[in-house]
Every structure is written in C-alpha cells, then in structure tokens.
Short mmCIF file of C-alpha atoms in Angstrom, two decimals:
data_model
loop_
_atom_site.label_atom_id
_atom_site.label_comp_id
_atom_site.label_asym_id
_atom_site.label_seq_id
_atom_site.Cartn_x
_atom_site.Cartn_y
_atom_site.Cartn_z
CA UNK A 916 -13.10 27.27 5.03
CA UNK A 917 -10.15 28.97 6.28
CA UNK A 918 -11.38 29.00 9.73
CA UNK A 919 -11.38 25.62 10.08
CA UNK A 920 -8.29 23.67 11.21
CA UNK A 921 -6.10 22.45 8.08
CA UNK A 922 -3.97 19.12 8.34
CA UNK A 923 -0.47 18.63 8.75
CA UNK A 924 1.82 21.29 7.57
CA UNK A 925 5.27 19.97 8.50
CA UNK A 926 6.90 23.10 8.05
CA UNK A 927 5.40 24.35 11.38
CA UNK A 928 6.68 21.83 13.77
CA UNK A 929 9.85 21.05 15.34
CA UNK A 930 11.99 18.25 13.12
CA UNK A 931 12.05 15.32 15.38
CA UNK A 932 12.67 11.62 14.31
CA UNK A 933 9.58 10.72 15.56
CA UNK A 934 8.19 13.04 12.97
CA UNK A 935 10.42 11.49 10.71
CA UNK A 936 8.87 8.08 11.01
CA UNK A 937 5.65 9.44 10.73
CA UNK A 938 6.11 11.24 7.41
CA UNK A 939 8.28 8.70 6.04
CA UNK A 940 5.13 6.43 6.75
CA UNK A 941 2.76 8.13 4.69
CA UNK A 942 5.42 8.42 1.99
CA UNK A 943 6.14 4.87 1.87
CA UNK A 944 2.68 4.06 1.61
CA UNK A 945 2.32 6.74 -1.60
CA UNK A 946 5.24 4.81 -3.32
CA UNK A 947 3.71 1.41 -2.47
CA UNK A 948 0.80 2.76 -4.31
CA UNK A 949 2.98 3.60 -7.30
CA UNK A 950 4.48 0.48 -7.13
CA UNK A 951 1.03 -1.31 -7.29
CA UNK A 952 0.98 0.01 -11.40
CA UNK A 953 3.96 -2.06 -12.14
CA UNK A 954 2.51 -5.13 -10.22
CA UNK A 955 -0.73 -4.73 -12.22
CA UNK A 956 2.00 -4.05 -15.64
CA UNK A 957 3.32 -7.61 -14.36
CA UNK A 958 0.60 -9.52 -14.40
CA UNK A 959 -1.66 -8.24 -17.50
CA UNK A 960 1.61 -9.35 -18.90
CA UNK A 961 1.57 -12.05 -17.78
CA UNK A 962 -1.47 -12.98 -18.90
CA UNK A 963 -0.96 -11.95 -22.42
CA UNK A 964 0.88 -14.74 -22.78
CA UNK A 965 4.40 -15.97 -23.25
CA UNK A 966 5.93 -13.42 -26.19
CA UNK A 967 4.02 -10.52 -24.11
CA UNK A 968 5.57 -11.41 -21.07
CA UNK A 969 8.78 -12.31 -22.86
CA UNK A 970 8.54 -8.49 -24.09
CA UNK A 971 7.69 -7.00 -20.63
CA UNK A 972 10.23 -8.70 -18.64
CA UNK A 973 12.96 -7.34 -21.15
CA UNK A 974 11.51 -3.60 -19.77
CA UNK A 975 11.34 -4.24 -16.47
CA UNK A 976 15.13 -6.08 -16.66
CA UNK A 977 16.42 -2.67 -17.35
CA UNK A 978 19.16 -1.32 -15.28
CA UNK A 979 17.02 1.37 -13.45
CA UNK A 980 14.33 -0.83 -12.67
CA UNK A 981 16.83 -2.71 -9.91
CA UNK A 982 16.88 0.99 -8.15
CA UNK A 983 12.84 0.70 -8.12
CA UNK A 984 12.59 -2.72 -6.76
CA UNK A 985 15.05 -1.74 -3.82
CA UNK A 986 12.95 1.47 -3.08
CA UNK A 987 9.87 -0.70 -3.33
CA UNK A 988 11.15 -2.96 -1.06
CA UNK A 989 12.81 -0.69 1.59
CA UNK A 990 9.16 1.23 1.16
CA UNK A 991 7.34 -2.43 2.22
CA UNK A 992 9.19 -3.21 4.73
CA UNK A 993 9.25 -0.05 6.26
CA UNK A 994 5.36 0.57 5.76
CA UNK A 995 4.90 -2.76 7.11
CA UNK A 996 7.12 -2.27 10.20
CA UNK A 997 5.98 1.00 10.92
CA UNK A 998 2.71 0.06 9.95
CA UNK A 999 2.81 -2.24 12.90
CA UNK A 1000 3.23 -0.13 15.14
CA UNK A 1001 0.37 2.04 14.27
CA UNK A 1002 -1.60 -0.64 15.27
CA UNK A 1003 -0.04 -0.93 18.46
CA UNK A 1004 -0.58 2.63 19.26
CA UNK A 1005 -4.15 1.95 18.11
CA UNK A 1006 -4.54 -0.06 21.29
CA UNK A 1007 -3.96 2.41 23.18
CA UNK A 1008 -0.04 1.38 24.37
CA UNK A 1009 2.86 3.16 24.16
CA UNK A 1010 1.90 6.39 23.37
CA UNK A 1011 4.23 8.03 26.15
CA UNK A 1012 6.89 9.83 24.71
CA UNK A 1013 9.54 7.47 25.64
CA UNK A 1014 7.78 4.36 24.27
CA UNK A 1015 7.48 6.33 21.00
CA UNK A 1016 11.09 7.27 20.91
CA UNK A 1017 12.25 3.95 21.52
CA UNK A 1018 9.87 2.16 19.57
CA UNK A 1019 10.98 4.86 16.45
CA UNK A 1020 14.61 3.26 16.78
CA UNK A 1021 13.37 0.02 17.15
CA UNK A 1022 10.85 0.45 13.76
CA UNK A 1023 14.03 1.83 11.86
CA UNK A 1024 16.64 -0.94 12.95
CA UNK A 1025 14.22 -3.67 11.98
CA UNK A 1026 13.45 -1.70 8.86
CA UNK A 1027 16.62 -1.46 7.53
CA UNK A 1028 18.08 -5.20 8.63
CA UNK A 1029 15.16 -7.00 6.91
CA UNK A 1030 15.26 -4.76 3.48
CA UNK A 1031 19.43 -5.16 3.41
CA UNK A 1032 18.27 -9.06 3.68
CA UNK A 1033 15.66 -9.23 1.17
CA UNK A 1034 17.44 -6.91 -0.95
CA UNK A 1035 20.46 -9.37 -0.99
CA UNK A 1036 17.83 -12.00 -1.84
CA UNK A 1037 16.96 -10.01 -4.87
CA UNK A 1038 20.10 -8.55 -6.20
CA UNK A 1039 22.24 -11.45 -5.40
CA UNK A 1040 24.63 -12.65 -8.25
CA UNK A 1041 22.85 -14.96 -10.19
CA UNK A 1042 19.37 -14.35 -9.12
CA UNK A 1043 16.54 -14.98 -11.60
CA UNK A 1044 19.04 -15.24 -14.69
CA UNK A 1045 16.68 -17.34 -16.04
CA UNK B 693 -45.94 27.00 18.73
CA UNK B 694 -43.92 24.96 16.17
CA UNK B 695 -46.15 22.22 14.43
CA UNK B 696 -42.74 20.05 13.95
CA UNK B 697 -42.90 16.73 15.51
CA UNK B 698 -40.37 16.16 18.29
CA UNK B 699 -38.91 13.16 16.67
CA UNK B 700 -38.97 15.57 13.22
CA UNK B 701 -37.03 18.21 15.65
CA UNK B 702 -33.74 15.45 16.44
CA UNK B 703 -33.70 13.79 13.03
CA UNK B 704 -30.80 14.78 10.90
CA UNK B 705 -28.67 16.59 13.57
CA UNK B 706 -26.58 13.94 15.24
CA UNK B 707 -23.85 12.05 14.02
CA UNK B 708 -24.73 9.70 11.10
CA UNK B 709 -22.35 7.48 12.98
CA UNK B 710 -20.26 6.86 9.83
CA UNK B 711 -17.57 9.32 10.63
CA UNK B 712 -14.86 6.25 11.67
CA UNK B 713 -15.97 4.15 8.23
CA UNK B 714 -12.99 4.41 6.86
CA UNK B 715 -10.16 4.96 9.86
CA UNK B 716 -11.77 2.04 10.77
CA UNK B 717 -11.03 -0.22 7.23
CA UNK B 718 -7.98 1.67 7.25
CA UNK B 719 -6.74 -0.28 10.15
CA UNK B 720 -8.69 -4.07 9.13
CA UNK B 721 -7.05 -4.05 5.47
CA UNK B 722 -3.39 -3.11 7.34
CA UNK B 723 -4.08 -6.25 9.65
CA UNK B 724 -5.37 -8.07 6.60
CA UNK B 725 -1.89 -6.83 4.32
CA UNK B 726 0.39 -8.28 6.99
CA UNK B 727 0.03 -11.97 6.34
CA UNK B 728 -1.16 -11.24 2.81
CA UNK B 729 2.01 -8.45 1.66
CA UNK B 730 4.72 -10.88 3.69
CA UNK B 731 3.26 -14.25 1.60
CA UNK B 732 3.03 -12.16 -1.63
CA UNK B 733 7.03 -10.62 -0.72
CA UNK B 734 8.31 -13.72 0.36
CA UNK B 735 7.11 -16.75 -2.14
CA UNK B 736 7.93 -14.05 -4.93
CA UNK B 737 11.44 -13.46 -3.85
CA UNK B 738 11.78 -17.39 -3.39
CA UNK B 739 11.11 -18.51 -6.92
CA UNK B 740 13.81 -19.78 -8.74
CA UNK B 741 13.59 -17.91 -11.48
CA UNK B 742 10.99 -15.39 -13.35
CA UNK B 743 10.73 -16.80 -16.49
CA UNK B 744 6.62 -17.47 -17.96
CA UNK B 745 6.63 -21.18 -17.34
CA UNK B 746 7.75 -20.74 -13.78
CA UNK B 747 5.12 -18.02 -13.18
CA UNK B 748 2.35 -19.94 -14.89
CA UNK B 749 2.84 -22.97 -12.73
CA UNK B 750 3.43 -20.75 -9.88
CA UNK B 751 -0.06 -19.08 -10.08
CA UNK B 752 -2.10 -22.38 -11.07
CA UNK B 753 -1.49 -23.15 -7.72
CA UNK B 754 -4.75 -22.83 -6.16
CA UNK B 755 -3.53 -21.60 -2.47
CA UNK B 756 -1.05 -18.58 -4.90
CA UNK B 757 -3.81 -17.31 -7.19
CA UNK B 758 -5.92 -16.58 -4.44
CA UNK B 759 -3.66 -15.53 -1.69
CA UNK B 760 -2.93 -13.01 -5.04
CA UNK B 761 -6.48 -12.22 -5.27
CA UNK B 762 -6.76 -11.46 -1.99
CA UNK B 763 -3.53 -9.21 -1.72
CA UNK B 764 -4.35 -7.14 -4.88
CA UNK B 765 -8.29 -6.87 -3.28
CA UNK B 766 -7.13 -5.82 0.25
CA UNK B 767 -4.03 -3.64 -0.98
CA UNK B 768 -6.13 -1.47 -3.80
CA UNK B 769 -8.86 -1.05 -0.83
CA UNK B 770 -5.90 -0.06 1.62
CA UNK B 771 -4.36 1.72 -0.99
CA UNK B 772 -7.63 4.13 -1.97
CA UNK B 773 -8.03 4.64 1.55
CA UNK B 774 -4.35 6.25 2.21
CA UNK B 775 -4.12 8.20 -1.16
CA UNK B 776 -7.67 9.79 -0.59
CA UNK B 777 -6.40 11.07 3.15
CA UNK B 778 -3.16 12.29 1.50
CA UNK B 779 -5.19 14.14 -0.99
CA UNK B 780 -7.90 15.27 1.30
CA UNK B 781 -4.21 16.71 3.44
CA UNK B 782 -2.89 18.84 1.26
CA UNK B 783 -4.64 19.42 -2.03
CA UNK B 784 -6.81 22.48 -0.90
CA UNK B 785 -8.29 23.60 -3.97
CA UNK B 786 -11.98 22.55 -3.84
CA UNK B 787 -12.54 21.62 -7.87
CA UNK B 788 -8.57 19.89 -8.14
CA UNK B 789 -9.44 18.13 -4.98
CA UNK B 790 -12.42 16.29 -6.40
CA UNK B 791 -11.16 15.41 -9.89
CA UNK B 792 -7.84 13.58 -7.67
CA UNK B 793 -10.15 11.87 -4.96
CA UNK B 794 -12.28 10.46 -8.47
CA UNK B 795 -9.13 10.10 -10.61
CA UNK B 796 -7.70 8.29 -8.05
CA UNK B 797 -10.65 5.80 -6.77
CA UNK B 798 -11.13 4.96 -10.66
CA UNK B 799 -7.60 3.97 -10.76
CA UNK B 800 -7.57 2.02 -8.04
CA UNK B 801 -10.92 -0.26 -8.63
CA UNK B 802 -9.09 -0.41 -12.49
CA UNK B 803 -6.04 -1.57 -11.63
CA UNK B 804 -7.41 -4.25 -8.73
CA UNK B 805 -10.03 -5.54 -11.63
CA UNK B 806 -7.17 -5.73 -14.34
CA UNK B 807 -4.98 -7.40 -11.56
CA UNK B 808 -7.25 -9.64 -10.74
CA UNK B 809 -8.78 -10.71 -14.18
CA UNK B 810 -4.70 -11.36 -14.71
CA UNK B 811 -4.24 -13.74 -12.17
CA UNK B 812 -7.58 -15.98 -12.44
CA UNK B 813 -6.84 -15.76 -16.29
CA UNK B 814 -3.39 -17.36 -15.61
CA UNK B 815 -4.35 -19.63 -12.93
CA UNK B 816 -7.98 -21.22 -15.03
CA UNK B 817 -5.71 -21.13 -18.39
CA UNK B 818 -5.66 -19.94 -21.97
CA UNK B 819 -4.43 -17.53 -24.07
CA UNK B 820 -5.28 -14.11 -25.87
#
C-alpha cells in the first residue's frame, strides 16, 4: 500500500494558477454536490404542497442563504467553464504550457463576468418579491 | 508438464477492459450537464417570481419537468462519479474509505429518486 503511488498532495508542488484552476475545479464540483441537497430540499417541498412550500421558502429566504446562492452560482459557472475546458484538453488540444496558461485566464475572466451577470439577475432589487 | 489448458493459462490476467468505465461517464454526463445545467440555471433565474403557483405551472410544463428529470438524473450520476474520485484521493484509511464511497453512492441515488419523484409529482398533480 504505501509503495504504490498516492494522488495529489498539493502541498508538494509549486503554487501555480494553473494549479489553481485545477483545484478550484474539483472544489467547485464538491460544493455543487452540496448544493444538489438544497435543490432536492426545494423540490420535496415543493411537492408537499402549497403551506410546505410556503414554510420552506420562508428558510431558504433567510439572509445567509443569498451568500449560498452566490457561491453556488460562482461554483456553476466556474465548474461549467472550467469544465469545458477539460473537455477540450480531452481531445487532445492545448495541452502545451502556453495554451494552458492562456486558456487559465481566459476560464477565469469568463468565470467571473457571467456569475457578476447572473448574480445581478438574482440579487437585483426587486427580484422574486413575490 | 502443467495439465492447465492454454486458454485456462491467459484467462483472468489481462485487463478486464473496464478500467476507463467511469473516466469515461465522467466526461458523457459533463457533455450531457452543459445544455441540461445552463437550461436548468437560466429558465430558473428567468421566472418572475418563486412563489408555488408560479412553480407549479412552471413544472407542468411537459418540455421543464423533464429537462428537470434529466438534469437531476445526469447531475447525481456526474455528481457520484466526482465525490467517489475525491474520496478515493485523499481518504486513505481502508475501513473510513468504504463507509464514504457507500455513504455517499446511497445519498446520491436518494436524493436523485426523491428529486425526481418531486418533480413528476408536481408536474402529473395532486397533493399529500
């Protein structure tokens, strides 16, 4: 057992920002994962019916739960983004050390212009008052 | 002299081939979760409001309730897949490391079934 190779231990390499996106990947995808609880919360809600859901929405109005839906939503775009260009690399392209520098920036630009817009979408004055 | 068969001599020591299973769903359910995650994001962030009657007659929409179905199938799949290489990473400890790959593939086919009984529940109609 201890002779055999063991998985990613970031403390032994380098920091880079391409490690960066890497980790941030996987953690993205552990909170989307924690995030799927309160989507399943939602919707047996949901169907309980109309005081149920009356009841659940109250909880999930709380003040905090604004910081979770942000988080959520930088976590989906990013894991999407990023997520993306897994595949690409999948391929087989642009696994030169350039192309994965650049393509870092470009993952974290798009990453943080889409969430700022859908997070405006969410939080915007007035949004779902009803 | 062994008395072994030659094809008895080769069976059992290759590959069983399945090594890839699950990189390989890995990377289908991601290409499945990008039209599916976007539509679920985006036509949830562009209801006018989240009240129950707007969410009712939002999933009794056929072409909703089962883009939803398909969302909460795919992401629980995608989902299991990550968590159990995370765990398989860096929780070492042989017994600990079995009770969270099980804890965690229970919870996953629990929540997608409760998720999904939810939304077809919604979308036929009734009440508890």
């Amino acid at each position: 057992m201890t002779e055999r190779p063991l998985s990613p231990h970031l403390s032994v390499y380098k920091f880079k920002y391409t490690l960066a996106t890497s980790i941030l990947n996987r953690f993205a995808g552990l909170i989307l994962s924690l995030g799927f609880v309160l989507l399943v919360y939602w919707l047996v809600a949901l169907a309980c019916g109309a005081r149920a859901y009356a009841q659940a929405r109250e909880f999930l109005s709380l003040g905090v739960f604004k910081l979770v839906y942000v988080v959520l939503l930088a976590a989906f775009v990013y894991h999407t983004v990023a997520g993306v260009r897994h595949l690409i690399w999948d391929t087989g392209r642009g696994l030169d050390r350039a192309s994965a520098r650049r393509s870092a920036w470009i993952v974290a630009w798009v990453s943080l212009i889409v969430t700022l817009i859908l997070a405006y979408c969410l939080l915007r004055p007035g949004a779902y008052s009803r | 002299m062994s008395l072994r068969a030659p094809l008895g001599q080769v069976l059992g020591r290759g590959s069983a081939k399945h090594g890839v299973h699950q990189w390989w769903l890995q990377r289908v359910t991601s290409i499945a979760l990008v039209p599916l995650s976007i539509g679920f994001v985006v036509s949830l962030l562009a209801l006018p409001a989240l009240d129950y009657a707007t969410l009712v007659a939002w999933l009794r929409q056929g072409g909703i309730a089962l883009g939803l179905v398909l969302f909460v199938l795919v992401a629980a799949r995608h989902s299991q897949l990550g968590v159990r290489v995370v765990i398989e990473d860096y929780v070492h400890a042989p017994g600990l490391k079995t009770l969270a790959l099980v804890t965690s593939d229970f919870s996953h086919v629990v929540a997608a079934a409760a998720a999904i009984f939810a939304i077809l529940k919604v979308a036929f109609g009734g009440r508890w």
